[in-house]
């Protein structure tokens, strides 16, 4: 099985570093992390290899520091990695991103499965997976929770409103993995040793982590970045704080303040 | 042909999903502002009876694709029907809207990629307005654009609302968060046109098959439909704390148990209960947050609740910045007292009526 997993480096929202007073993020100063949703995609890719054999390649698009998450993926056991990095990709929306990633996948070779996280924590769109599938002209399975490979098909359980659905698709396919799927296993000792070795040995690193530009993947620059993006963020405004309007109950007997707080609770909602 | 706003109608086993009525309500407002017609496209097997409802809720035109292969939602057949519909119009629809559901978020990006047009995810507000693009780095797009779709959505990590536009190509597409837009009051005197569609599926559209669909009734955690959600966070300190949360939830007629991500990560409760950015978005009539600090990741999943009551020991917790009512105290004292007062048989406590809120 030839397996790709698409991952992204995102700002660490749990960290205060790089958060401006107005709530915007200074991406240069912000702490960075592997998109939490991608951990499920990584596990899906690695479990496919564990169960059915194959080669797992992690792909990311981002500025040079994004190589950090490729090392992380290698520590977890992926075989190789590709970093798509090009200034002309700046300000890509989901359509432009999906195009650039689809060109990267095509460049990397034939595949059986491409796994993506459901969405990212910085964009929160969940759009790139299906858009990538359209570009690659293959079926998609979104919100995948668990799956098996049976006779050249993937049989997957996907989350839907109020339940689950089992679908069967031929390979190759693009799969976006739900965050209720299997959690990412720990880094392996072998993986960690491999990362150390790659950080020391530049030649070996170039073999395992390939860095490519738009020219390498034969992407049309006008379909990438700002020019290739049909949408733009025209304006942002701070989410209004209702600050100060909260009615606070404190400092009296528990019985008294609970009794006071009952005004918050509409009577008709309570069991008779 | 005049401008058109088109909405995608989700139906499950012949029942129109609530988000479709909300989209009709939102689409109607946009259509009025544009002087456009409102179209609704619905697909399924044996669904002819749905068109009258869609017209009563605001549609001028109902495009109906009735075919055995469309019985349950699948990406590729639905994609084909939508492509044929949109490409069949003399002029592309101005706007196409989908619900931000597992179905809408599956089909909308796929279609947008085919059409090579813009799509904004999970909008909470929509509007029409003009836009003057001046970015010199992208000269081809410079100009003043009228009648743009303003797709407005929370930009989560950054506590901002972003207005996203794509006026350069129609359709301008968006998915809309369920439960946010208001449906119109149905008017059975409204008239509209029902347009049956020819369904021309190709063999490659049928390669994915649905083997089984299980929708649990009452079994699963149904946060979406609960009137009251009692949520526990890291402040509970242990899994046992959820017994108390459940006990409080059981005091309500239609109560459910929610949780913060930290409580899920700690292994105290399953992910199905999680509210927030990587969990579910809810808007119950009453949300009781217990031992939840109110980080932005949680807030975005519940801050549209009609009433938020927070219980937290830390009076400086961010949750008190956006809750409507806050009890500062130890939840292990406050919750048992709340339960006791609810169950108190004689001298009834003085509740609010919902109109006074």
Coordinates of C-alpha atoms in Angstrom, one line a residue:
Chain A
X1 CA 0.0 0.0 0.0
X2 CA 1.3 3.4 -0.8
X3 CA -0.1 5.8 1.8
X4 CA 0.1 9.5 2.1
X5 CA -0.9 11.5 5.1
X6 CA -1.4 15.3 4.9
X7 CA -0.5 17.3 8.0
X8 CA -0.2 20.9 8.9
X9 CA 1.6 23.1 11.4
X10 CA -0.7 25.4 13.2
X11 CA -0.3 28.1 15.9
X12 CA -0.6 26.6 19.4
X13 CA -3.7 28.2 20.8
X14 CA -3.0 26.9 24.3
X15 CA 0.1 29.1 24.5
X16 CA 0.0 32.8 25.2
X17 CA 3.1 33.4 23.1
X18 CA 2.4 35.5 20.0
X19 CA -1.1 36.4 20.9
X20 CA -1.6 40.1 20.3
X21 CA -3.7 42.3 22.6
X22 CA -6.4 42.5 20.0
X23 CA -6.7 38.7 19.8
X24 CA -4.9 38.3 16.5
X25 CA -2.0 35.9 16.2
X26 CA 1.5 36.9 15.3
X27 CA 2.4 33.8 13.5
X28 CA 6.1 34.5 13.6
X29 CA 6.1 34.6 17.4
X30 CA 3.4 32.1 18.1
X31 CA 4.4 28.7 19.4
X32 CA 3.6 26.1 16.7
X33 CA 2.3 22.6 16.8
X34 CA 1.0 19.7 14.7
X35 CA -2.7 20.4 14.0
X36 CA -4.4 18.2 16.6
X37 CA -6.9 16.8 14.1
X38 CA -3.9 15.5 12.0
X39 CA -2.9 13.2 14.9
X40 CA -5.9 11.0 14.0
X41 CA -4.9 11.0 10.3
X42 CA -1.4 10.0 11.2
X43 CA -2.6 7.2 13.4
X44 CA -4.9 6.0 10.5
X45 CA -2.0 6.0 8.1
X46 CA 0.3 4.2 10.5
X47 CA -2.3 1.6 11.4
X48 CA -2.9 0.9 7.8
X49 CA 0.8 0.1 7.4
X50 CA 0.8 -2.0 10.6
X51 CA -2.2 -4.0 9.5
X52 CA -1.7 -4.3 5.7
X53 CA 1.9 -3.3 5.1
X54 CA 3.1 -0.4 2.9
X55 CA 4.9 2.9 2.9
X56 CA 3.7 6.0 4.7
X57 CA 4.7 9.4 3.4
X58 CA 3.8 12.6 5.4
X59 CA 3.2 15.7 3.3
X60 CA 2.9 19.2 4.5
X61 CA 2.7 22.6 2.9
X62 CA 4.2 25.5 4.8
X63 CA 7.2 27.7 5.5
X64 CA 10.5 26.0 6.3
X65 CA 9.9 25.7 10.0
X66 CA 7.0 23.3 9.2
X67 CA 9.7 20.7 8.9
X68 CA 9.3 20.3 12.6
X69 CA 6.0 18.4 12.2
X70 CA 7.6 16.2 9.6
X71 CA 10.2 15.2 12.2
X72 CA 7.4 14.5 14.6
X73 CA 5.7 12.3 12.0
X74 CA 8.9 10.4 11.5
X75 CA 9.3 9.9 15.2
X76 CA 5.8 8.3 15.1
X77 CA 6.9 6.0 12.4
X78 CA 6.3 7.4 8.9
X79 CA 8.8 6.3 6.3
X80 CA 9.3 9.5 4.4
X81 CA 8.2 13.1 4.2
X82 CA 7.7 15.9 1.7
X83 CA 7.7 19.6 2.5
X84 CA 6.1 21.8 -0.1
X85 CA 7.5 25.3 0.6
X86 CA 7.2 28.3 -1.8
X87 CA 6.6 31.9 -1.1
X88 CA 4.1 32.0 -4.0
X89 CA 1.8 29.8 -1.8
X90 CA 1.3 32.7 0.7
X91 CA -2.4 33.6 1.3
X92 CA -3.7 30.4 -0.3
X93 CA -7.4 29.7 0.5
X94 CA -8.7 26.1 0.6
X95 CA -9.1 25.8 -3.1
X96 CA -5.6 27.0 -3.9
X97 CA -4.2 24.8 -1.0
X98 CA -6.0 21.7 -2.3
X99 CA -4.6 22.4 -5.8
X100 CA -1.1 22.7 -4.6
X101 CA -1.4 19.6 -2.4
X102 CA -2.9 17.6 -5.3
X103 CA 0.1 18.5 -7.5
X104 CA 2.4 17.4 -4.7
X105 CA 0.6 14.0 -4.4
X106 CA 0.7 13.5 -8.1
X107 CA 4.4 14.4 -8.1
X108 CA 5.0 11.9 -5.3
X109 CA 3.5 9.0 -7.2
X110 CA 0.6 6.6 -7.3
X111 CA -1.3 6.1 -4.1
X112 CA -3.8 3.8 -2.5
X113 CA -4.9 6.1 0.3
X114 CA -4.5 9.7 1.2
X115 CA -5.4 10.5 4.8
X116 CA -6.2 14.0 6.0
X117 CA -7.3 15.4 9.4
X118 CA -10.9 16.4 9.5
X119 CA -10.0 20.1 9.6
X120 CA -7.3 22.3 11.1
X121 CA -7.6 24.4 14.2
X122 CA -6.5 27.6 12.5
X123 CA -8.8 27.4 9.4
X124 CA -11.5 25.2 10.7
X125 CA -13.0 24.6 7.3
X126 CA -12.8 20.8 6.7
X127 CA -12.7 21.7 3.0
X128 CA -9.3 20.7 1.8
X129 CA -9.9 16.9 2.0
X130 CA -12.9 16.9 -0.3
X131 CA -11.4 19.5 -2.6
X132 CA -8.2 17.4 -2.8
X133 CA -10.3 14.3 -3.7
X134 CA -12.0 16.3 -6.5
X135 CA -8.6 17.4 -7.9
X136 CA -7.3 13.9 -7.7
X137 CA -10.6 12.5 -9.2
X138 CA -11.0 9.8 -6.6
X139 CA -13.8 9.0 -4.2
X140 CA -13.7 10.5 -0.7
X141 CA -14.7 9.2 2.7
X142 CA -15.1 12.0 5.2
X143 CA -15.6 11.8 9.0
X144 CA -14.0 8.3 9.0
X145 CA -13.9 6.7 12.4
X146 CA -12.6 3.2 11.7
X147 CA -11.9 1.2 8.6
X148 CA -10.6 -2.0 7.1
X149 CA -9.1 -2.8 3.7
X150 CA -11.0 -5.7 2.0
X151 CA -10.1 -6.9 -1.4
X152 CA -8.9 -3.6 -2.8
X153 CA -11.6 -1.7 -1.2
X154 CA -11.8 0.4 1.9
X155 CA -14.8 -0.3 4.1
X156 CA -15.2 2.5 6.6
X157 CA -17.5 3.6 9.4
X158 CA -18.2 7.3 9.2
X159 CA -19.8 9.6 11.7
X160 CA -23.1 11.2 10.6
X161 CA -25.6 13.2 12.6
X162 CA -26.9 11.0 15.4
X163 CA -25.3 7.9 14.2
X164 CA -22.8 6.1 11.9
X165 CA -22.7 4.9 8.3
X166 CA -20.7 2.1 6.8
X167 CA -19.5 2.7 3.3
X168 CA -17.4 0.8 0.8
X169 CA -15.2 2.5 -1.7
X170 CA -12.7 1.3 -4.2
X171 CA -9.0 2.4 -3.9
X172 CA -7.5 4.9 -4.4
X173 CA -9.4 7.2 -2.1
X174 CA -9.1 10.3 0.0
X175 CA -10.1 9.7 3.7
X176 CA -10.6 12.5 6.3
X177 CA -10.4 11.1 9.8
X178 CA -12.9 12.0 12.5
X179 CA -11.5 13.1 15.9
X180 CA -13.4 10.2 17.5
X181 CA -11.1 7.8 15.7
X182 CA -8.2 5.9 17.2
X183 CA -5.8 8.1 19.1
X184 CA -2.2 8.5 17.9
X185 CA 0.1 5.9 19.5
X186 CA 3.3 7.0 21.2
X187 CA 6.4 7.9 19.3
X188 CA 8.6 4.8 18.7
X189 CA 12.1 4.4 20.0
X190 CA 13.2 3.6 16.4
X191 CA 11.4 6.7 15.1
X192 CA 13.1 8.9 17.7
X193 CA 16.5 7.5 16.9
X194 CA 15.8 8.0 13.2
X195 CA 15.0 11.7 13.8
X196 CA 18.3 12.2 15.7
X197 CA 20.2 10.5 12.9
X198 CA 18.5 12.7 10.3
X199 CA 19.2 15.9 12.2
X200 CA 22.9 15.0 12.2
X201 CA 23.2 13.6 8.7
X202 CA 22.3 16.1 6.0
X203 CA 22.6 13.6 3.1
X204 CA 20.3 11.1 4.8
X205 CA 17.9 13.9 5.6
X206 CA 17.6 14.9 2.0
X207 CA 16.7 11.4 1.1
X208 CA 14.0 11.1 3.7
X209 CA 12.6 14.6 3.8
X210 CA 12.2 16.0 0.3
X211 CA 11.6 19.7 0.0
X212 CA 9.8 20.8 -3.2
X213 CA 8.7 24.1 -4.8
X214 CA 5.9 24.8 -7.2
X215 CA 8.3 24.3 -10.0
X216 CA 9.2 20.8 -8.8
X217 CA 5.5 19.7 -8.6
X218 CA 4.6 21.5 -11.9
X219 CA 2.0 23.6 -10.3
X220 CA 0.7 26.6 -12.2
X221 CA 1.7 29.6 -9.9
X222 CA -1.5 31.6 -10.8
X223 CA -3.6 28.8 -9.4
X224 CA -1.7 29.1 -6.0
X225 CA -1.5 31.6 -3.3
X226 CA -3.3 34.9 -3.4
X227 CA -3.9 34.8 -7.2
X228 CA -5.3 31.2 -7.1
X229 CA -7.7 31.9 -4.2
X230 CA -11.3 32.8 -5.1
X231 CA -11.9 34.0 -1.6
X232 CA -10.3 36.6 0.6
X233 CA -10.7 37.7 4.2
X234 CA -12.1 41.2 3.6
X235 CA -12.4 42.3 7.3
X236 CA -12.2 40.9 10.8
X237 CA -13.7 42.2 14.0
X238 CA -13.3 41.1 17.5
X239 CA -15.9 38.9 18.9
X240 CA -17.9 41.0 21.3
X241 CA -17.3 40.4 24.9
X242 CA -20.5 40.4 26.9
X243 CA -18.1 41.3 29.8
X244 CA -19.7 42.7 32.9
X245 CA -23.2 41.6 32.1
X246 CA -22.8 38.3 34.0
X247 CA -24.8 38.3 37.2
X248 CA -22.6 36.9 39.9
X249 CA -23.8 35.0 42.9
X250 CA -21.2 34.6 45.6
X251 CA -20.2 35.0 49.2
X252 CA -23.4 34.0 51.0
X253 CA -24.4 30.6 52.2
X254 CA -24.5 28.0 49.5
X255 CA -28.2 27.6 50.0
X256 CA -28.9 31.3 49.7
X257 CA -26.8 31.9 46.6
X258 CA -28.2 28.8 44.8
X259 CA -31.7 30.0 45.6
X260 CA -30.9 33.4 44.1
X261 CA -29.4 31.8 41.0
X262 CA -32.6 29.9 40.3
X263 CA -33.8 33.0 38.5
X264 CA -31.5 31.8 35.7
X265 CA -33.4 28.6 35.2
X266 CA -36.7 28.7 33.3
X267 CA -39.2 26.7 35.3
X268 CA -40.7 24.8 32.3
X269 CA -37.4 23.1 31.7
X270 CA -37.3 21.4 35.1
X271 CA -38.9 18.0 35.8
X272 CA -42.1 18.3 37.7
Chain B
X1 CA -33.0 35.1 -16.2
X2 CA -32.8 37.0 -13.0
X3 CA -30.3 36.4 -10.3
X4 CA -30.7 33.2 -8.3
X5 CA -29.9 32.1 -4.8
X6 CA -29.9 28.3 -4.5
X7 CA -30.0 26.3 -1.4
X8 CA -29.2 22.6 -0.9
X9 CA -32.0 20.7 1.0
X10 CA -31.0 17.9 3.2
X11 CA -33.6 15.2 3.7
X12 CA -33.3 12.0 5.6
X13 CA -35.8 9.2 4.8
X14 CA -38.2 11.7 3.4
X15 CA -37.9 14.2 6.2
X16 CA -36.5 17.6 5.5
X17 CA -33.8 18.4 8.0
X18 CA -34.2 21.6 10.1
X19 CA -31.1 23.2 8.6
X20 CA -32.9 23.2 5.2
X21 CA -35.6 25.4 6.6
X22 CA -33.0 27.7 8.2
X23 CA -31.2 28.0 4.8
X24 CA -34.5 28.9 3.1
X25 CA -35.0 31.6 5.7
X26 CA -31.5 33.0 5.2
X27 CA -31.7 32.5 1.5
X28 CA -35.0 34.4 1.3
X29 CA -33.4 37.4 3.0
X30 CA -30.4 37.4 0.6
X31 CA -32.7 36.9 -2.4
X32 CA -34.9 39.9 -1.4
X33 CA -31.7 42.1 -1.1
X34 CA -30.5 41.0 -4.5
X35 CA -33.9 41.0 -6.2
X36 CA -33.2 37.4 -6.9
X37 CA -35.3 34.2 -7.0
X38 CA -34.8 31.5 -4.3
X39 CA -34.3 28.0 -5.6
X40 CA -34.1 24.8 -3.5
X41 CA -32.6 21.6 -4.8
X42 CA -33.7 18.4 -3.1
X43 CA -32.6 14.9 -3.9
X44 CA -33.8 11.5 -2.8
X45 CA -36.0 8.6 -3.7
X46 CA -39.8 9.1 -3.5
X47 CA -39.6 12.7 -2.3
X48 CA -42.2 14.4 -4.4
X49 CA -44.2 15.4 -1.3
X50 CA -41.4 17.6 0.0
X51 CA -41.7 20.4 -2.6
X52 CA -44.9 21.9 -1.1
X53 CA -43.1 22.3 2.3
X54 CA -40.1 23.9 0.6
X55 CA -42.3 26.5 -1.1
X56 CA -44.2 27.2 2.1
X57 CA -40.9 27.9 3.8
X58 CA -39.8 30.4 1.1
X59 CA -38.6 28.7 -2.1
X60 CA -39.7 30.1 -5.4
X61 CA -38.4 27.2 -7.4
X62 CA -37.9 23.6 -6.3
X63 CA -35.5 21.5 -8.3
X64 CA -36.3 17.9 -7.5
X65 CA -34.2 14.9 -8.4
X66 CA -36.0 11.7 -7.6
X67 CA -34.1 8.5 -8.3
X68 CA -33.4 5.2 -6.5
X69 CA -29.7 5.8 -6.6
X70 CA -30.2 9.0 -4.6
X71 CA -32.1 7.3 -1.7
X72 CA -29.3 8.0 0.8
X73 CA -26.7 10.7 0.6
X74 CA -23.5 9.8 -1.3
X75 CA -20.9 12.2 -2.5
X76 CA -20.5 11.3 -6.1
X77 CA -24.2 10.9 -7.3
X78 CA -25.2 14.1 -5.5
X79 CA -22.2 15.8 -7.0
X80 CA -23.2 14.8 -10.5
X81 CA -26.8 16.1 -10.0
X82 CA -25.6 19.4 -8.6
X83 CA -23.1 19.9 -11.4
X84 CA -25.7 19.1 -14.0
X85 CA -28.2 21.5 -12.4
X86 CA -25.7 24.4 -12.0
X87 CA -24.1 24.0 -15.4
X88 CA -27.6 23.8 -16.9
X89 CA -28.6 27.3 -15.9
X90 CA -28.0 30.0 -18.6
X91 CA -26.3 32.0 -15.8
X92 CA -24.6 30.5 -12.8
X93 CA -26.5 31.0 -9.5
X94 CA -25.3 34.1 -7.7
X95 CA -25.1 32.2 -4.4
X96 CA -25.3 28.6 -3.3
X97 CA -25.8 27.6 0.4
X98 CA -25.4 24.3 2.2
X99 CA -25.8 23.4 5.8
X100 CA -22.6 22.9 7.7
X101 CA -23.5 19.3 8.5
X102 CA -21.5 16.1 7.8
X103 CA -23.4 16.0 4.5
X104 CA -23.0 19.7 3.6
X105 CA -19.3 19.7 4.6
X106 CA -18.8 16.6 2.4
X107 CA -20.5 17.8 -0.8
X108 CA -20.0 21.6 -0.8
X109 CA -16.1 21.6 -1.0
X110 CA -16.2 18.9 -3.6
X111 CA -18.6 20.9 -5.7
X112 CA -16.7 24.2 -5.2
X113 CA -13.5 22.5 -6.3
X114 CA -15.2 21.2 -9.5
X115 CA -16.6 24.7 -10.2
X116 CA -13.3 26.3 -9.1
X117 CA -15.2 28.8 -7.1
X118 CA -15.0 30.2 -3.5
X119 CA -16.5 28.5 -0.5
X120 CA -16.7 29.8 3.0
X121 CA -17.1 27.2 5.8
X122 CA -19.5 27.2 8.8
X123 CA -20.9 30.8 8.5
X124 CA -22.9 32.3 11.3
X125 CA -24.0 35.4 9.5
X126 CA -24.7 36.2 5.8
X127 CA -25.2 39.5 4.2
X128 CA -25.1 41.3 0.8
X129 CA -22.8 44.3 0.3
X130 CA -20.3 46.0 -1.9
X131 CA -16.5 45.5 -1.8
X132 CA -13.6 47.5 -3.2
X133 CA -10.6 45.3 -3.9
X134 CA -7.4 47.3 -4.0
X135 CA -4.6 44.7 -3.4
X136 CA -1.8 45.6 -5.8
X137 CA -0.3 42.1 -5.4
X138 CA -3.2 40.7 -7.3
X139 CA -4.0 43.3 -9.9
X140 CA -6.4 41.1 -11.9
X141 CA -8.9 41.3 -9.1
X142 CA -8.9 45.0 -8.4
X143 CA -12.2 46.8 -8.7
X144 CA -15.5 47.7 -7.0
X145 CA -17.9 44.8 -6.7
X146 CA -21.6 45.2 -5.9
X147 CA -23.9 42.5 -4.5
X148 CA -21.2 40.4 -2.9
X149 CA -22.0 37.7 -0.5
X150 CA -20.6 38.5 2.9
X151 CA -19.9 35.2 4.5
X152 CA -19.2 35.8 8.1
X153 CA -17.7 33.2 10.4
X154 CA -15.8 33.0 13.7
X155 CA -12.1 32.8 13.2
X156 CA -11.8 30.6 16.2
X157 CA -8.3 30.6 17.5
X158 CA -8.1 34.3 17.1
X159 CA -11.3 35.3 18.9
X160 CA -12.3 37.2 15.8
X161 CA -15.1 37.2 13.3
X162 CA -14.0 37.2 9.7
X163 CA -15.9 38.5 6.7
X164 CA -15.0 36.4 3.7
X165 CA -15.8 37.4 0.2
X166 CA -15.3 35.9 -3.3
X167 CA -17.1 38.2 -5.7
X168 CA -15.0 37.3 -8.7
X169 CA -16.8 34.2 -9.7
X170 CA -20.4 32.9 -9.3
X171 CA -21.7 30.9 -7.6
X172 CA -20.4 32.4 -4.3
X173 CA -20.8 29.5 -1.9
X174 CA -21.0 29.0 1.8
X175 CA -21.9 26.4 4.4
X176 CA -24.0 27.7 7.2
X177 CA -23.9 26.5 10.8
X178 CA -27.1 24.6 11.8
X179 CA -29.2 26.3 14.4
X180 CA -28.1 29.8 13.7
X181 CA -30.4 31.1 11.0
X182 CA -34.1 31.7 11.5
X183 CA -36.6 29.7 9.4
X184 CA -39.6 31.6 8.1
X185 CA -43.0 30.9 9.4
X186 CA -44.5 28.5 6.8
X187 CA -47.1 30.1 4.5
X188 CA -49.1 27.4 2.6
X189 CA -50.5 30.2 0.4
X190 CA -47.1 30.8 -1.1
X191 CA -46.8 29.7 -4.7
X192 CA -43.7 28.3 -6.4
X193 CA -42.6 26.2 -9.3
X194 CA -41.6 22.5 -9.1
X195 CA -39.0 21.5 -11.7
X196 CA -38.3 17.8 -11.9
X197 CA -34.7 17.1 -12.9
X198 CA -33.4 14.4 -15.3
X199 CA -30.9 12.3 -13.3
X200 CA -28.0 11.1 -15.5
X201 CA -25.6 9.2 -13.3
X202 CA -22.4 7.7 -14.8
X203 CA -20.9 4.3 -13.7
X204 CA -18.1 6.1 -11.9
X205 CA -20.6 8.0 -9.8
X206 CA -21.8 4.7 -8.3
X207 CA -18.5 3.2 -7.1
X208 CA -19.0 4.0 -3.4
X209 CA -21.8 2.0 -1.8
X210 CA -23.6 2.6 1.5
X211 CA -23.7 -0.7 3.4
X212 CA -25.5 0.4 6.5
X213 CA -26.7 3.5 8.2
X214 CA -27.4 3.4 11.9
X215 CA -29.1 6.4 13.6
X216 CA -29.6 5.8 17.2
X217 CA -32.8 7.0 18.7
X218 CA -32.4 8.1 22.3
X219 CA -29.3 5.9 22.8
X220 CA -26.6 8.3 21.7
X221 CA -25.8 11.5 23.5
X222 CA -28.1 13.9 21.8
X223 CA -26.6 17.3 22.6
X224 CA -28.1 18.9 19.5
X225 CA -31.7 18.5 20.6
X226 CA -31.3 18.8 24.4
X227 CA -33.0 21.9 26.0
X228 CA -30.6 21.8 28.9
X229 CA -27.0 20.8 28.8
X230 CA -25.1 20.3 32.0
X231 CA -21.3 20.3 31.2
X232 CA -18.4 19.3 33.4
X233 CA -14.8 20.4 33.0
X234 CA -11.4 19.8 34.4
X235 CA -12.6 21.4 37.7
X236 CA -14.5 18.2 38.4
X237 CA -11.2 16.6 39.4
X238 CA -12.3 13.1 38.5
X239 CA -14.5 10.9 36.4
X240 CA -16.8 10.4 39.5
X241 CA -17.8 14.1 39.1
X242 CA -19.8 13.2 36.1
X243 CA -22.2 11.2 38.3
X244 CA -23.1 14.5 39.9
X245 CA -23.4 16.2 36.5
X246 CA -25.7 13.4 35.3
X247 CA -27.8 13.7 38.4
X248 CA -28.3 17.5 37.8
X249 CA -29.0 16.9 34.1
X250 CA -31.7 14.3 35.1
X251 CA -33.5 17.1 37.0
X252 CA -34.5 18.6 33.6
X253 CA -37.2 17.3 31.2
X254 CA -34.8 17.2 28.3
X255 CA -31.3 17.4 29.8
X256 CA -28.0 16.0 28.5
X257 CA -24.5 15.8 29.8
X258 CA -21.7 17.7 28.0
X259 CA -18.1 18.2 28.8
X260 CA -15.0 20.2 28.0
X261 CA -12.1 18.8 26.0
X262 CA -9.9 18.6 29.1
X263 CA -12.4 16.2 30.8
X264 CA -12.5 14.1 27.6
X265 CA -8.7 14.1 27.4
X266 CA -8.4 13.1 31.0
X267 CA -10.5 10.0 30.1
X268 CA -13.4 10.9 32.4
X269 CA -16.0 10.8 29.7
X270 CA -16.4 9.9 26.1
X271 CA -15.8 12.2 23.2
X272 CA -19.5 12.1 22.2
X273 CA -20.1 14.5 25.1
X274 CA -17.5 17.1 24.1
X275 CA -18.7 20.6 23.4
X276 CA -16.4 23.1 21.7
X277 CA -14.1 23.5 18.8
X278 CA -13.1 19.9 18.4
X279 CA -16.4 18.7 19.7
X280 CA -20.0 19.7 19.1
X281 CA -21.5 23.1 18.7
X282 CA -24.7 23.5 20.8
X283 CA -27.3 26.1 21.6
X284 CA -29.6 24.8 24.2
X285 CA -32.1 26.9 26.2
X286 CA -29.9 26.5 29.2
X287 CA -26.2 25.6 29.5
X288 CA -24.8 24.9 32.9
X289 CA -21.0 24.9 32.8
X290 CA -19.5 23.3 35.9
X291 CA -15.8 23.6 36.6
X292 CA -15.2 24.8 33.1
X293 CA -12.8 27.8 32.8
X294 CA -14.3 29.0 29.5
X295 CA -11.3 28.9 27.1
X296 CA -12.1 30.1 23.6
X297 CA -12.1 26.5 22.3
X298 CA -15.0 25.7 24.6
X299 CA -16.7 29.0 24.2
X300 CA -17.2 28.8 20.4
X301 CA -19.2 25.6 20.9
X302 CA -21.7 26.9 23.4
X303 CA -21.8 30.7 23.5
X304 CA -25.0 30.9 21.4
X305 CA -26.9 29.1 24.2
X306 CA -30.0 31.1 25.3
X307 CA -28.9 31.2 28.9
X308 CA -25.5 30.3 30.3
X309 CA -25.1 29.5 34.0
X310 CA -21.5 29.0 35.2
X311 CA -20.4 27.3 38.4
X312 CA -16.8 27.8 39.1
X313 CA -14.6 28.3 42.2
X314 CA -12.4 30.9 40.4
X315 CA -14.1 34.2 40.2
X316 CA -11.5 35.3 37.6
X317 CA -12.3 32.4 35.2
X318 CA -13.0 33.6 31.7
X319 CA -16.4 31.9 31.7
X320 CA -17.8 34.6 33.9
X321 CA -17.0 37.1 31.1
X322 CA -19.7 35.6 28.8
X323 CA -22.0 33.6 31.0
X324 CA -25.3 35.3 31.9
X325 CA -25.3 34.0 35.4
X326 CA -22.4 32.9 37.5
X327 CA -22.2 31.1 40.8
X328 CA -18.8 31.5 42.4
X329 CA -18.4 28.4 44.6
X330 CA -17.3 24.8 44.9
X331 CA -19.4 22.8 42.4
X332 CA -19.4 19.9 44.9
X333 CA -21.4 22.1 47.2
X334 CA -23.4 24.1 44.6
X335 CA -24.6 21.2 42.5
X336 CA -26.0 19.0 45.4
X337 CA -27.8 22.2 46.6
X338 CA -29.2 22.9 43.2
X339 CA -30.4 19.3 43.0
X340 CA -31.9 19.5 46.5
X341 CA -33.8 22.7 45.7
X342 CA -35.1 21.2 42.4
X343 CA -36.4 18.2 44.3
X344 CA -37.7 20.1 47.3
X345 CA -41.4 19.1 47.5
X346 CA -42.9 21.9 49.5
X347 CA -42.2 25.7 49.2
X348 CA -41.3 25.8 45.5
X349 CA -38.3 27.8 44.5
X350 CA -38.9 31.0 42.6
X351 CA -38.0 30.2 39.0
X352 CA -37.8 32.6 36.2
X353 CA -40.2 32.5 33.3
X354 CA -38.4 32.3 30.1
X355 CA -39.8 35.6 28.9
X356 CA -38.1 37.5 31.6
X357 CA -34.7 36.4 30.5

